[in-house]
Structure formats: C-alpha cells, structure tokens
mmCIF file of C-alpha atoms in Angstrom:
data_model
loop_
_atom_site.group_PDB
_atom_site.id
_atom_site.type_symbol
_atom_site.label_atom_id
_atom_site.label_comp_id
_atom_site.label_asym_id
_atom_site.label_seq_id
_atom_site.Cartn_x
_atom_site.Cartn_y
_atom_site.Cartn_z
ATOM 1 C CA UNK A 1468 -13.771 -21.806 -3.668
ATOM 2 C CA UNK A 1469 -12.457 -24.892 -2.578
ATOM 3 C CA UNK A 1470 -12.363 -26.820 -5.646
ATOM 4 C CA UNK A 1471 -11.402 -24.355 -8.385
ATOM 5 C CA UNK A 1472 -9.836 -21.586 -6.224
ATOM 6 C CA UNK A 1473 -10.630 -17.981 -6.899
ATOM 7 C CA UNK A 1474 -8.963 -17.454 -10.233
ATOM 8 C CA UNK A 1475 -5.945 -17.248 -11.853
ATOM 9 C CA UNK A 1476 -3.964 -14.067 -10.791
ATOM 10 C CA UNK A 1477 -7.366 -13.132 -8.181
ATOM 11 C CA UNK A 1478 -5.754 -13.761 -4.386
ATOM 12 C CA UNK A 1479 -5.214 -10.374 -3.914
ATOM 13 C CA UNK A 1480 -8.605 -8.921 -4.614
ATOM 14 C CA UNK A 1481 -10.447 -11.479 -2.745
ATOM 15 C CA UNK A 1482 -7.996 -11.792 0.329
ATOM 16 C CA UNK A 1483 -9.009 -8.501 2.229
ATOM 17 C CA UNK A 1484 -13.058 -9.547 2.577
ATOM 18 C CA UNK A 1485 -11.634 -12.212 4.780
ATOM 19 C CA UNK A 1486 -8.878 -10.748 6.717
ATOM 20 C CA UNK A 1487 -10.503 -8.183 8.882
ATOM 21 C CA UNK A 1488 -7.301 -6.716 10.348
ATOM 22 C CA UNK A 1489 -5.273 -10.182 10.748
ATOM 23 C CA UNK A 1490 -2.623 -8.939 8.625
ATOM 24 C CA UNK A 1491 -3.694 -6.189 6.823
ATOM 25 C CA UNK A 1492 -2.102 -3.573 9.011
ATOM 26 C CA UNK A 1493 -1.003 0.407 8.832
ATOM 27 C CA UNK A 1494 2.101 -1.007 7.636
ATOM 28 C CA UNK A 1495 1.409 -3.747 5.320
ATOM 29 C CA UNK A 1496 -1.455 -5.213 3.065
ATOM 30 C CA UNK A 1497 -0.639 -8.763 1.718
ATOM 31 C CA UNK A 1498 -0.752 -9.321 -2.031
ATOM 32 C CA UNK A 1499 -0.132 -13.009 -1.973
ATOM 33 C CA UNK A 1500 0.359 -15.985 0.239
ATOM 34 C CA UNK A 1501 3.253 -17.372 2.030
ATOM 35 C CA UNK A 1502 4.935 -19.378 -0.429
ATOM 36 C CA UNK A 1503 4.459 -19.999 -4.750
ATOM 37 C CA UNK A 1504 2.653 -23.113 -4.060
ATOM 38 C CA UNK A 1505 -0.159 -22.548 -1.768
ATOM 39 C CA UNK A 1506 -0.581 -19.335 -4.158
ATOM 40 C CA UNK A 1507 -1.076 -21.562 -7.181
ATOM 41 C CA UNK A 1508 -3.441 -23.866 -4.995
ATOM 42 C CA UNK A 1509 -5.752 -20.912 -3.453
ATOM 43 C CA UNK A 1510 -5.865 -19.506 -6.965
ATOM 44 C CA UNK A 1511 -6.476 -22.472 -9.004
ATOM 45 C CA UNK A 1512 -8.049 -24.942 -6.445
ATOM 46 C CA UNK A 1513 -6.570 -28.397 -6.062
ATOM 47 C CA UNK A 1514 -6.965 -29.828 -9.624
ATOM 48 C CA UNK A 1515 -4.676 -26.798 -10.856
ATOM 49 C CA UNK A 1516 -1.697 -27.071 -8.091
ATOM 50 C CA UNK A 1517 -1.926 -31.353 -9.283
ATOM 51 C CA UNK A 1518 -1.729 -30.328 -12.883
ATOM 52 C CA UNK A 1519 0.836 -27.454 -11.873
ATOM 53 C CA UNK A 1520 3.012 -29.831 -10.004
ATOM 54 C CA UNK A 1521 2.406 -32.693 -12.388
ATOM 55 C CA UNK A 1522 3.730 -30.691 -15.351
ATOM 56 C CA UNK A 1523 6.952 -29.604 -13.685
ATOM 57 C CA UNK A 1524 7.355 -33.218 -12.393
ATOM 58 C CA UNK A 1525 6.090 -35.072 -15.561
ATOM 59 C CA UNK A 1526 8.951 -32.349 -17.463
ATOM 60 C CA UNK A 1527 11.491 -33.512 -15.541
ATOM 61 C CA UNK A 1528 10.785 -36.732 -15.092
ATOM 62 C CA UNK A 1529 10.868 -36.834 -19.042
ATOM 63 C CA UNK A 1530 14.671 -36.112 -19.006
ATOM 64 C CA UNK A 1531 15.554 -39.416 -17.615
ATOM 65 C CA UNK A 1532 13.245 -41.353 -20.572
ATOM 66 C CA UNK A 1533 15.407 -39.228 -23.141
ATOM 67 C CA UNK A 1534 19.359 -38.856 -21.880
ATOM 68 C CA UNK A 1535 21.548 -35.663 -23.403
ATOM 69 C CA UNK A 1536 23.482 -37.302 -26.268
ATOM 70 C CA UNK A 1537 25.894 -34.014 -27.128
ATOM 71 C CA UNK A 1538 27.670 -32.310 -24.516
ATOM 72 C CA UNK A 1539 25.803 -28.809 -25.886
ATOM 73 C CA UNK A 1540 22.631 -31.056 -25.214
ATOM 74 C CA UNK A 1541 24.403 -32.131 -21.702
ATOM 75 C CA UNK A 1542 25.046 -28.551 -20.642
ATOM 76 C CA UNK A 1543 21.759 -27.094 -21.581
ATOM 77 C CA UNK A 1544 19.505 -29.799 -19.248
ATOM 78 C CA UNK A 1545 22.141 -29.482 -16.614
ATOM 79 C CA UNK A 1546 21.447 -25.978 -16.664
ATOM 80 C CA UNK A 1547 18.090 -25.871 -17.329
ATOM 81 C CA UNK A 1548 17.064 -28.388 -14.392
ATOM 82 C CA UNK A 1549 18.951 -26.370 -12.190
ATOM 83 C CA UNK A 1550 17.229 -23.410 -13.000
ATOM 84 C CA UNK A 1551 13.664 -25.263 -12.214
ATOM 85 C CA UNK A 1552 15.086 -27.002 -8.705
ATOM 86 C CA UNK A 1553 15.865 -23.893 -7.953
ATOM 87 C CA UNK A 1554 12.542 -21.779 -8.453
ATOM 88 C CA UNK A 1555 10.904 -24.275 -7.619
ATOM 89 C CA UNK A 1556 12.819 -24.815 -3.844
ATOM 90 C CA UNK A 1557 13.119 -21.425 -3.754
ATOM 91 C CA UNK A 1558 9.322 -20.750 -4.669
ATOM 92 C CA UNK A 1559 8.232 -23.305 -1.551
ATOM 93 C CA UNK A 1560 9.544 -20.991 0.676
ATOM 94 C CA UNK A 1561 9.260 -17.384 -0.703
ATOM 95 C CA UNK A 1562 6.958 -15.836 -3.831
ATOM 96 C CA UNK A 1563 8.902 -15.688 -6.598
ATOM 97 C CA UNK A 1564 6.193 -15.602 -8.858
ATOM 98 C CA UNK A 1565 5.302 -12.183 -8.374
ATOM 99 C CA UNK A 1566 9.091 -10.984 -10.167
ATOM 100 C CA UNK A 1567 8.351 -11.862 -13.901
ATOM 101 C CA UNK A 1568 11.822 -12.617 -14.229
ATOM 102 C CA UNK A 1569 12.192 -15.122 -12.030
ATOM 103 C CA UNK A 1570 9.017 -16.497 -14.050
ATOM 104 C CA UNK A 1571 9.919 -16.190 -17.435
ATOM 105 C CA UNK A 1572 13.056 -18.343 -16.324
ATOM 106 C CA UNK A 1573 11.405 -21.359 -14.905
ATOM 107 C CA UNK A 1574 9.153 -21.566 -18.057
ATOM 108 C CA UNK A 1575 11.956 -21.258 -20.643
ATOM 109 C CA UNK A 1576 14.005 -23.656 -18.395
ATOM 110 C CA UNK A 1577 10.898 -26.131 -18.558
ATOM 111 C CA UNK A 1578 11.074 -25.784 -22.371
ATOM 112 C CA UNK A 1579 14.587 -26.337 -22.499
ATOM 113 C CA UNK A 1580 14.522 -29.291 -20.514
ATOM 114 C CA UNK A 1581 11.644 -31.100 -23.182
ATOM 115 C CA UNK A 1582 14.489 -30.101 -26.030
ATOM 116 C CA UNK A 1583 16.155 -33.707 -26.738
ATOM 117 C CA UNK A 1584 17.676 -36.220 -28.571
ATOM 118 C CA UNK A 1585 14.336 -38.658 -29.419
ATOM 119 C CA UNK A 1586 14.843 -39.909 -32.511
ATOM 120 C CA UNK A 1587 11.717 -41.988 -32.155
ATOM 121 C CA UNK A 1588 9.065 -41.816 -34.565
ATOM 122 C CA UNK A 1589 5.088 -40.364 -33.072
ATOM 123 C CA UNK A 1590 2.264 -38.949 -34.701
ATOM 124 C CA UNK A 1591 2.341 -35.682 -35.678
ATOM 125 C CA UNK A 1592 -0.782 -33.400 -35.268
ATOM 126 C CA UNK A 1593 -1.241 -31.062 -37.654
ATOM 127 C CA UNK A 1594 0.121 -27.425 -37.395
ATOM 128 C CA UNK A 1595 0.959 -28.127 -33.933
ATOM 129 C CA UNK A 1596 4.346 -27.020 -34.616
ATOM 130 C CA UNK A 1597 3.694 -23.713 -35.346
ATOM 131 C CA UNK A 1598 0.594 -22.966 -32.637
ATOM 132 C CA UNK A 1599 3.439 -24.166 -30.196
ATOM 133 C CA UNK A 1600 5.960 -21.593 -31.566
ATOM 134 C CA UNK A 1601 3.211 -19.242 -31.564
ATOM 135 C CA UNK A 1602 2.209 -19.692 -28.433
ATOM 136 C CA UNK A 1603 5.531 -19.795 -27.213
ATOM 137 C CA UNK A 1604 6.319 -16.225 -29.096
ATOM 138 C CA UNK A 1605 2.995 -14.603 -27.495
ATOM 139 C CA UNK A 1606 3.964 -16.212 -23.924
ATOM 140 C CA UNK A 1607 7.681 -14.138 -24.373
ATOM 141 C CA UNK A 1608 6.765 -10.925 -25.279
ATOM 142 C CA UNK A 1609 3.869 -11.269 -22.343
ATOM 143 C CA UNK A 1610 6.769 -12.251 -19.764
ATOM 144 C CA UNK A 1611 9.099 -9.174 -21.143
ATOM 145 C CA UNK A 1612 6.224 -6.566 -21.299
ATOM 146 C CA UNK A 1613 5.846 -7.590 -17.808
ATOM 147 C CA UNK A 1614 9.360 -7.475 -17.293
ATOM 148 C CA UNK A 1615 9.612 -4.145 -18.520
ATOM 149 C CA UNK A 1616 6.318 -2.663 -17.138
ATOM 150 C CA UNK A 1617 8.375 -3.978 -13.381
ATOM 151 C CA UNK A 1618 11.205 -2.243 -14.021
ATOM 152 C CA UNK A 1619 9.409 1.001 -15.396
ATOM 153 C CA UNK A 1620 7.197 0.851 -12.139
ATOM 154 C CA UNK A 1621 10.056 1.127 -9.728
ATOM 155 C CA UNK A 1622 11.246 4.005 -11.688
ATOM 156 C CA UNK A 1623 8.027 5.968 -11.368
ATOM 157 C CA UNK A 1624 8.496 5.171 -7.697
ATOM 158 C CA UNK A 1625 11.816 6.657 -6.945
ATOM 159 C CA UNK A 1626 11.121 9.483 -9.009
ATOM 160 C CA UNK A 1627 7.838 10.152 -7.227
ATOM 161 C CA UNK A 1628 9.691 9.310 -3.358
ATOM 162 C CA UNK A 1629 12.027 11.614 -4.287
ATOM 163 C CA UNK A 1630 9.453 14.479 -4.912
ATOM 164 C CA UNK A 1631 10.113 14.742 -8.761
ATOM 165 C CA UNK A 1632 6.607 14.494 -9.958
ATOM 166 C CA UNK A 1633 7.520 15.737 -13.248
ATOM 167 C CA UNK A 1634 9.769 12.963 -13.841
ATOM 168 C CA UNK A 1635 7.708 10.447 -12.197
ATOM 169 C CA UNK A 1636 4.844 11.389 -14.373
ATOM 170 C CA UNK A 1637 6.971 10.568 -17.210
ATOM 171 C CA UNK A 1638 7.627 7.471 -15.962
ATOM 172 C CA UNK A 1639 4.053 6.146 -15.127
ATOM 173 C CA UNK A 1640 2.580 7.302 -18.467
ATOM 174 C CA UNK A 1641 5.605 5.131 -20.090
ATOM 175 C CA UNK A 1642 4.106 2.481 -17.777
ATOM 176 C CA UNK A 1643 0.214 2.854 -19.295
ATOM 177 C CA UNK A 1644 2.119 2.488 -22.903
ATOM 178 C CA UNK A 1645 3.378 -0.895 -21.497
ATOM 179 C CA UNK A 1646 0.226 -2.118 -19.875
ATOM 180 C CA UNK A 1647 -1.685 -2.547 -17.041
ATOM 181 C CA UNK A 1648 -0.372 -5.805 -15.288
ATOM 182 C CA UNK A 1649 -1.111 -4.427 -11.505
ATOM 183 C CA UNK A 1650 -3.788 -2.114 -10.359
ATOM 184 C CA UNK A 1651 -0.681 -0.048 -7.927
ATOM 185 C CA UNK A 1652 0.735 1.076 -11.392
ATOM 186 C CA UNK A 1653 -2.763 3.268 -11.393
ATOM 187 C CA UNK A 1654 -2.620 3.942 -8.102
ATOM 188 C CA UNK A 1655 0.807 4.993 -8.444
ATOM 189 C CA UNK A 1656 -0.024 7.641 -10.547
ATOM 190 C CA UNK A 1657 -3.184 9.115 -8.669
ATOM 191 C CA UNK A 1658 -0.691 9.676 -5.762
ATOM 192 C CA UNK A 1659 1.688 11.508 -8.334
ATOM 193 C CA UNK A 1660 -0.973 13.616 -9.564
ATOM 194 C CA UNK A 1661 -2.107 14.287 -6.237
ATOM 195 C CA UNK A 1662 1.466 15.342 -4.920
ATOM 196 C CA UNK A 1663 1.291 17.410 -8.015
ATOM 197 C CA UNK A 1664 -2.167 19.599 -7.445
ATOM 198 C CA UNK A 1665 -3.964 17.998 -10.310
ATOM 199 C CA UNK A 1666 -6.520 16.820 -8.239
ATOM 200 C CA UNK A 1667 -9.298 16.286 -10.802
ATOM 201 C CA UNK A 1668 -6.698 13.967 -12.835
ATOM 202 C CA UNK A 1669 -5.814 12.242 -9.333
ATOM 203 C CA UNK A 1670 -9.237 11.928 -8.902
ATOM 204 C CA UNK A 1671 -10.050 10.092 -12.400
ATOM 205 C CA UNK A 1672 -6.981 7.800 -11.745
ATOM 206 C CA UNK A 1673 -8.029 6.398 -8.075
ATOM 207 C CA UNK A 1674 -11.349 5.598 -9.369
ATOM 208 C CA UNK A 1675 -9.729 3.698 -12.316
ATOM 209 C CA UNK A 1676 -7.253 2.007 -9.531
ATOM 210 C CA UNK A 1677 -10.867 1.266 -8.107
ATOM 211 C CA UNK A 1678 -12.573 -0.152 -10.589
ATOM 212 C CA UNK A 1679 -9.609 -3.093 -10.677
ATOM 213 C CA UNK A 1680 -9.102 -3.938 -7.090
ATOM 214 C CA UNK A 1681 -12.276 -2.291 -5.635
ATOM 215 C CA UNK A 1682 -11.159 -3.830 -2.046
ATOM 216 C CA UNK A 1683 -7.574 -2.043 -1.745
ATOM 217 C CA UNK A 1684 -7.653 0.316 1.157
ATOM 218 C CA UNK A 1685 -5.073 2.864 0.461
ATOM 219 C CA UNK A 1686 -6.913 4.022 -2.962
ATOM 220 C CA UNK A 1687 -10.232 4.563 -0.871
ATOM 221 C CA UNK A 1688 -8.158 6.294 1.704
ATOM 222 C CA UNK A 1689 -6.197 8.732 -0.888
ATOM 223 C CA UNK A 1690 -9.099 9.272 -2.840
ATOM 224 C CA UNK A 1691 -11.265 9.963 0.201
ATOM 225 C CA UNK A 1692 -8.310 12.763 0.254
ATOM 226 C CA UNK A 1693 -8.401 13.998 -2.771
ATOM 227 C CA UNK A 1694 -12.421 14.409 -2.622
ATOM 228 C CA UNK A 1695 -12.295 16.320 0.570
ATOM 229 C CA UNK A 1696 -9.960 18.896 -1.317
ATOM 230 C CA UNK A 1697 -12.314 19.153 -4.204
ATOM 231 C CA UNK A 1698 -15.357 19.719 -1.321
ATOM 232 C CA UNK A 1699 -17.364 16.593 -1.827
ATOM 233 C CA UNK A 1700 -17.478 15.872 2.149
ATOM 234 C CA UNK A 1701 -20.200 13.287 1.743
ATOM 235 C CA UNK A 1702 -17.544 11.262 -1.026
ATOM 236 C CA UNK A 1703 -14.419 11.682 1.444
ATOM 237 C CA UNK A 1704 -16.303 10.063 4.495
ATOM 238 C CA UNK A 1705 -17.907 7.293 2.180
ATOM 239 C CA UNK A 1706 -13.966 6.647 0.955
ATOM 240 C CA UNK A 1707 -12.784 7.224 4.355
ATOM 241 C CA UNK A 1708 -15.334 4.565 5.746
ATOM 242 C CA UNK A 1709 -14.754 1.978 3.210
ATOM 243 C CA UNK A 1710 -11.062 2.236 4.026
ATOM 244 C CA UNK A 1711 -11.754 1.232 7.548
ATOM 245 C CA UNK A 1712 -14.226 -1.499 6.369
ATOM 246 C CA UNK A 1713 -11.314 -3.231 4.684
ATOM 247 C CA UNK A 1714 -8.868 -2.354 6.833
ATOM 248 C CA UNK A 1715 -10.216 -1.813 10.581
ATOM 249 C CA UNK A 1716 -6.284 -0.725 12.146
ATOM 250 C CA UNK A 1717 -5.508 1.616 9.301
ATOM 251 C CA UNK A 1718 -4.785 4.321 11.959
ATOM 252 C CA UNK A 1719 -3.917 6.692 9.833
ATOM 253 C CA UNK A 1720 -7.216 6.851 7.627
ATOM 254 C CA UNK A 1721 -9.020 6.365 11.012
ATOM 255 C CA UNK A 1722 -6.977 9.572 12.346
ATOM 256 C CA UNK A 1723 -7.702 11.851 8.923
ATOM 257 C CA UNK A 1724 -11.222 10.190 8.735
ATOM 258 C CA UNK A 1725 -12.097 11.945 12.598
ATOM 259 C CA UNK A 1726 -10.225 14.988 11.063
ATOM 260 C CA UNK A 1727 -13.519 14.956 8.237
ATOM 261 C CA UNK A 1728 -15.795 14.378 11.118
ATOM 262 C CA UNK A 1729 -14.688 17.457 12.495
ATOM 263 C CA UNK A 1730 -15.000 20.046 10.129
ATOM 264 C CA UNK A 1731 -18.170 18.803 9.240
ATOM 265 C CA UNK A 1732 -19.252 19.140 12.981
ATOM 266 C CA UNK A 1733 -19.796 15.151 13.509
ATOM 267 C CA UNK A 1734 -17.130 15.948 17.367
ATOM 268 C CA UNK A 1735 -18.893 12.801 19.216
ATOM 269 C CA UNK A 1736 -18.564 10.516 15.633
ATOM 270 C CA UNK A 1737 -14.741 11.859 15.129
ATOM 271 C CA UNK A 1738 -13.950 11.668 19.822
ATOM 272 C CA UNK A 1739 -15.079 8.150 19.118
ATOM 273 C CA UNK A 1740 -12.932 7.210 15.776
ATOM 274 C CA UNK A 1741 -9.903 9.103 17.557
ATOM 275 C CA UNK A 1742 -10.340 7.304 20.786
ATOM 276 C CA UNK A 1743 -10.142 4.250 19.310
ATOM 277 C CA UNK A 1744 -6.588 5.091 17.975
ATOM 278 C CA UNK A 1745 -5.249 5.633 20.761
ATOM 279 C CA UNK A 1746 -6.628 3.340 22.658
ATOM 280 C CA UNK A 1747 -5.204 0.754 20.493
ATOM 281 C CA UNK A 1748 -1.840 2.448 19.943
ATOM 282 C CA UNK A 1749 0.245 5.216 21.325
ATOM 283 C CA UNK A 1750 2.221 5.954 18.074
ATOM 284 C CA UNK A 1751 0.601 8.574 16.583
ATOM 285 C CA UNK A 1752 1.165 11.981 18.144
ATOM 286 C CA UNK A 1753 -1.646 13.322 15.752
ATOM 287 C CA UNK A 1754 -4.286 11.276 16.986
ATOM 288 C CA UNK A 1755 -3.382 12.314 20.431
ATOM 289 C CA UNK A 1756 -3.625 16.093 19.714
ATOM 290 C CA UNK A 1757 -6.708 15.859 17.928
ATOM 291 C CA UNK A 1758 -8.330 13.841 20.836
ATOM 292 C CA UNK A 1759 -6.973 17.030 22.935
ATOM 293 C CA UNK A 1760 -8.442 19.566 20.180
ATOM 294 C CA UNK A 1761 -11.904 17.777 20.628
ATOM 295 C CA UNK A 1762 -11.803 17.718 24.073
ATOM 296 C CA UNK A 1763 -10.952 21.613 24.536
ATOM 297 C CA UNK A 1764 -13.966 22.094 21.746
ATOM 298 C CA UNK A 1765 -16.182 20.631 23.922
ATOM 299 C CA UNK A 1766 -15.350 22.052 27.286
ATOM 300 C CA UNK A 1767 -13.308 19.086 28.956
ATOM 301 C CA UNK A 1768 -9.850 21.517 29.654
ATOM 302 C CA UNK A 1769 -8.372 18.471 32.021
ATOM 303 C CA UNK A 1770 -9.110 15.747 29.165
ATOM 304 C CA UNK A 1771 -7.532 17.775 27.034
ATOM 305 C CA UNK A 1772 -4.629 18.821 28.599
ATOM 306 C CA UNK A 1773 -3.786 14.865 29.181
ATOM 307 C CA UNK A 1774 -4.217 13.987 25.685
ATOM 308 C CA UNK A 1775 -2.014 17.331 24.266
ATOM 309 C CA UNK A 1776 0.805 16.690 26.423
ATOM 310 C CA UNK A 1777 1.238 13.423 25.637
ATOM 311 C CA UNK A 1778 1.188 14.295 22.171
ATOM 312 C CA UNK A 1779 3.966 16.999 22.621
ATOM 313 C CA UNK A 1780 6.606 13.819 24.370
ATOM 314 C CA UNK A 1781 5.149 11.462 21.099
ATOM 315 C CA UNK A 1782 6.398 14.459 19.044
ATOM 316 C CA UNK A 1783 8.277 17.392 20.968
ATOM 317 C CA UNK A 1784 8.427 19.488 17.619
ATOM 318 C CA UNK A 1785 4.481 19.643 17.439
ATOM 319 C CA UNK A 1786 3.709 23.093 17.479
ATOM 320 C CA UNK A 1787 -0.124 22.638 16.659
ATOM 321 C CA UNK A 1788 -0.516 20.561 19.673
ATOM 322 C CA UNK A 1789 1.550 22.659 22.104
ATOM 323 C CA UNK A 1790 -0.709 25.468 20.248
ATOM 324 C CA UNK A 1791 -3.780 23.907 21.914
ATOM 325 C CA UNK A 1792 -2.041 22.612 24.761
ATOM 326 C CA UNK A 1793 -1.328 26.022 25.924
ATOM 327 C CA UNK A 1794 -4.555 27.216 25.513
ATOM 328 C CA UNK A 1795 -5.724 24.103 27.505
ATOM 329 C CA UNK A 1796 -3.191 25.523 30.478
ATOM 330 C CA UNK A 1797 -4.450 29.032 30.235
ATOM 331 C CA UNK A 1798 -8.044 27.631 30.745
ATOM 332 C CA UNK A 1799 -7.191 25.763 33.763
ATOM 333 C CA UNK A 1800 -5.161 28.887 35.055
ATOM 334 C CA UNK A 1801 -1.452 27.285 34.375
ATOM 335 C CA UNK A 1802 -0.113 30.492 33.020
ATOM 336 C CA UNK A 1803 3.746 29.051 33.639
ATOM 337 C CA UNK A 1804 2.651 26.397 31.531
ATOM 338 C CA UNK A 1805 1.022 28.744 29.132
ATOM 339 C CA UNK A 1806 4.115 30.728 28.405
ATOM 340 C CA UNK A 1807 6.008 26.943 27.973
ATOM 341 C CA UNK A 1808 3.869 25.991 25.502
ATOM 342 C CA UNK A 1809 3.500 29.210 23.535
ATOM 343 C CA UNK A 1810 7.793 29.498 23.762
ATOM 344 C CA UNK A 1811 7.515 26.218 21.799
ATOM 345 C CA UNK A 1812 4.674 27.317 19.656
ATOM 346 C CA UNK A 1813 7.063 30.098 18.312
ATOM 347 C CA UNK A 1814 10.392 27.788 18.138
ATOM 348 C CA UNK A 1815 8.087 24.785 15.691
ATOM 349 C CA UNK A 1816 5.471 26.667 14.264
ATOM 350 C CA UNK A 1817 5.267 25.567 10.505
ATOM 351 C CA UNK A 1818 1.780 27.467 9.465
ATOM 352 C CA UNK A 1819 0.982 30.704 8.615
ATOM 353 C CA UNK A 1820 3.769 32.974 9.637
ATOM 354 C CA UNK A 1821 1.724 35.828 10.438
ATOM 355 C CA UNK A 1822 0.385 33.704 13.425
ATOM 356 C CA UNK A 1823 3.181 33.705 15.076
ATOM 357 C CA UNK A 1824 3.152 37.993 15.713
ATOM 358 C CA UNK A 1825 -0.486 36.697 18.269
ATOM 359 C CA UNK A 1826 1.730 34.428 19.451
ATOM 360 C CA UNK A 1827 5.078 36.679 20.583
ATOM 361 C CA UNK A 1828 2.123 38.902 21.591
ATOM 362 C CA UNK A 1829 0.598 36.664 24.129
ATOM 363 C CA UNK A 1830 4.214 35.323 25.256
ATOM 364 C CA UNK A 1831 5.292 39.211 26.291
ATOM 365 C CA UNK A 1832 1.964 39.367 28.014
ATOM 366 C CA UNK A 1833 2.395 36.148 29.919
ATOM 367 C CA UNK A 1834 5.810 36.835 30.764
ATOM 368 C CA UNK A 1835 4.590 40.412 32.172
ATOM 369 C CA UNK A 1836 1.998 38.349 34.594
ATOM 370 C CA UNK A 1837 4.812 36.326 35.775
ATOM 371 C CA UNK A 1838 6.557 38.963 36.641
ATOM 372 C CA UNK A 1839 4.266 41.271 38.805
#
C-alpha cells in the first residue's frame, strides 16, 4: 500500500506473503525492517513518516522560537533534546521502537521539550487542557503496561528455556493479566504447555497465536506437532504444509513434515520433502538418516547406506541412524560393518532400553561369524 502503508503496528503480519524464503530462514523470521524510519514509512505510507518526521522536527524546532529562561527550564530541554537526537540517530540505524522503553522516552522527551517559558497570550480551546492530560495519562499507563508485559515476557522465557514449565506458566498467565501486545506472548505459552503434556491446552493456545498473526510459521509448525500427538494426521500435514508455504527453507518443519508423510505411508511425498533438505543443506544429521530409513524401506540398501553414514559423521552419537545403518550393511553383506554399527548402537542408544538386549544379541552373533 504505497500511499497509506499497511497499518499501524501491521509489518510483521504482512511481511512473510512477500518474502518467500529471502530472509525468513530456519534461524530467523523478521518482525520489522531495517531501521525505525522506513518502519514508520512501510506502516503508515508516506503522508505518516512526513507527519512523523514533521512533528519531531516542528517540536524541536519550537525550542529555538521559545528559549529556557530558568536554569531548571535550561536543564530539562538540554536533556530532553538529547534524549530525542538520540532515539532518533539511534532509531535511523537500528529498531528501537520495538523496546517500549526506549519509546516511552522519546515521547515524554518530546513533551518535555514543548514545556516553556511563553508568556504570550493564544486562544484557548475549550477543555483542551484536560483531553491533553488525559490523553497523556492513557498514553503512560499504555507505554508501562507494555513495559511491564516486556519484561514479564522474558521471564516466561527463561523459565520455560530452562525447563521449569511450572514457573514459566506462572509467568505467561501474569503476562495474559497484562495484555496481549504481541502474538509470541501466546505462542509462548502453547510451547510451555506443550513441553508440559497439556496438549489440548497447547492446542487451544496455538490456534489463538493463529488467529493474530495467521502467517507466522513456527505456530503452524508446533501446532502441526501438537495435532499429530493428539492423532489428527490430516491437521498436522495441513499445519506442516502451511509452515513451508510461508517459510519454504524451514528445514526443520520440512524434516518432521516427511517424518508425517511416513507414518502415514506417503514414502515417495516424504523421499521428495527429505531430499530437498539435503540437497539444499548438509546440517541436519536427521534429515540424512531419514533419507537412509526411506531408502532401506523401499529396497535401495546402497542409497541408503550413503545417506546413513553420512548422517553418523553429521552426528557420531546417532544411534537411530547407525541402528539402520547397520542393518543397511548386513543387507549388502558388510557384516564387519554390521558389528561397527551395532557396537555404536549399544554405546548411544537413548530409546527403549529393552532394545538394546536384540541388540547385544545380534553383536555376540556377529562377532561369532567373524570369528569362524
């Protein structure tokens, strides 16, 4: 929208129909521009970056028409244009807007700086006194709800990083008392529930997260997730899908998307997804072994063997893959490679331990044909 930009406070929800993998990565997903002014410009077109720009310029401008008299006077526009050369230098070169802090500073510094000595006489409109104070009061306990809903975010966060769910919990649902000033607090606490095995709560909170940025890839991708647990395969690969609309290199919902293909039989719909994972990247040892699962599924023992062992060097603790892998060498008659691969089955297996008496089993057996 070229004229009126997409809305105040809307750049994030509209930026990933355009991107299409230029910077929306596995590791990052932009939630605003380069810089504070080209966010006020794509948000509020050109006519709101003039009268954004205007009104900081017109403020300060205003200070030379009506010089300090008092040195309290003095200090507090000294101060108060620093604080607003500042932010605003700053903001040309970073996004400060996004800390409410930093925000709430440059607009009480641009109040401070219209506070002076003019003894001249205007016309006064009517009540406009107290609409401004009002206005004023409203606008400060906005900025410190936001203020506080920040600060009782990143608390939910380490708590929840640290694996205290309890205590994260806690945290988040001090967060909803606050308000609801980002759609991550929400998704926040779907992933908190989830880590928790309340998966019907998780469940109700992605949606929600949904329902305010319906274009944010990582809630389709967790919810996709949490509906596979719950057994609603046709859900999970709809999430799954719309992930990878929005996000075409999020490898990792590619990788557990082929993993949903699988055990619902799709192999040539999940080789295809996997493929293209590591085709594009050789970072993800996963994506390798599954490639090599599918491949010994379908009766390809060399294709598989290549893939498996070069997910065993991306991840030499992977006893899943050196699982398969060794069945791959038995297949092709590499029983020294067999026993290699089982040995290291038995040292990183992290499954069910009862496995691991087939797997001792088969070693002594191997072993035994070596030695004849």
């Amino acid at each position: 929208h070229p004229l009126i930009g997409v809305g105040f406070d809307n750049w994030e929800y509209y930026y990933p129909l355009y991107d299409r993998g230029d910077w929306i990565r596995s590791t990052s997903e932009p939630v605003r521009p380069h810089n504070d002014t080209l966010w006020v410009w794509s948000e509020l077109g050109p006519l709101g970056l003039i009268g954004f720009l205007g009104m900081i310029g017109w403020t300060v401008l205003s200070l030379f028409k009506r010089p300090p008299v008092t040195p309290i006077e003095i200090a507090v526009r000294a101060a108060c244009l620093g604080s607003v050369v500042a932010i605003f230098v700053h903001g040309g070169f970073s996004f400060l807007r996004e800390h409410p802090t930093a925000g709430l500073l440059l607009w009480v510094s641009l109040a401070g700086l219209t506070v002076g000595s003019n003894r001249q006489k205007s016309r006064q409109i009517p009540f406009a006194g107290l609409a401004t104070v009002g206005v004023a009061l409203a606008a400060t306990a906005v900025g410190f709800a936001q203020i506080r809903f920040t600060s009782q975010y990143g608390v939910a966060k380490y708590w929840h990083d640290r694996g205290e769910n309890e205590r994260a919990l806690t945290a988040i649902s001090d967060v909803d008392r606050i308000g609801s000033f980002d759609h991550r607090s929400i998704f926040l606490k779907g992933r908190i529930l989830q880590a928790s095995g309340r998966l019907d709560e998780a469940r109700t909170a992605y949606r929600a997260a949904l329902d305010r940025h319906p274009y944010y890839a990582n809630t389709h991708h967790n919810l996709a997730g949490v509906e596979e647990q719950l057994g609603d395969a046709r859900a999970a690969q709809l999430h799954f899908k719309r992930a990878l609309d929005i996000r075409p290199n999020y490898y990792q919902a590619r990788i557990n998307y082929a993993n949903a293909l699988v055990r619902s039989g799709q192999l040539a719909a999940a080789r295809n997804h996997v493929t293209q994972v590591t085709t594009e990247t050789e970072v993800h040892p996963e994506a390798f072994a599954l490639l090599g699962a599918i491949y010994l599924h379908e009766g390809h023992t060399t294709k598989a063997v290549i893939a498996l062992e070069k997910a065993v060097r991306l991840n030499p603790n992977f006893g899943v893959a050196y699982n398969n892998l060794a069945v791959a060498y038995e297949r092709s008659g590499n029983t020294a490679g067999a026993l290699r691969a089982y040995q290291m089955v038995a040292q990183n297996w992290t499954g069910d331990p009862t496995y691991l008496e087939g797997v001792r089993e088969r070693i002594q057996q191997l072993e035994e044909e070596l030695n004849r």
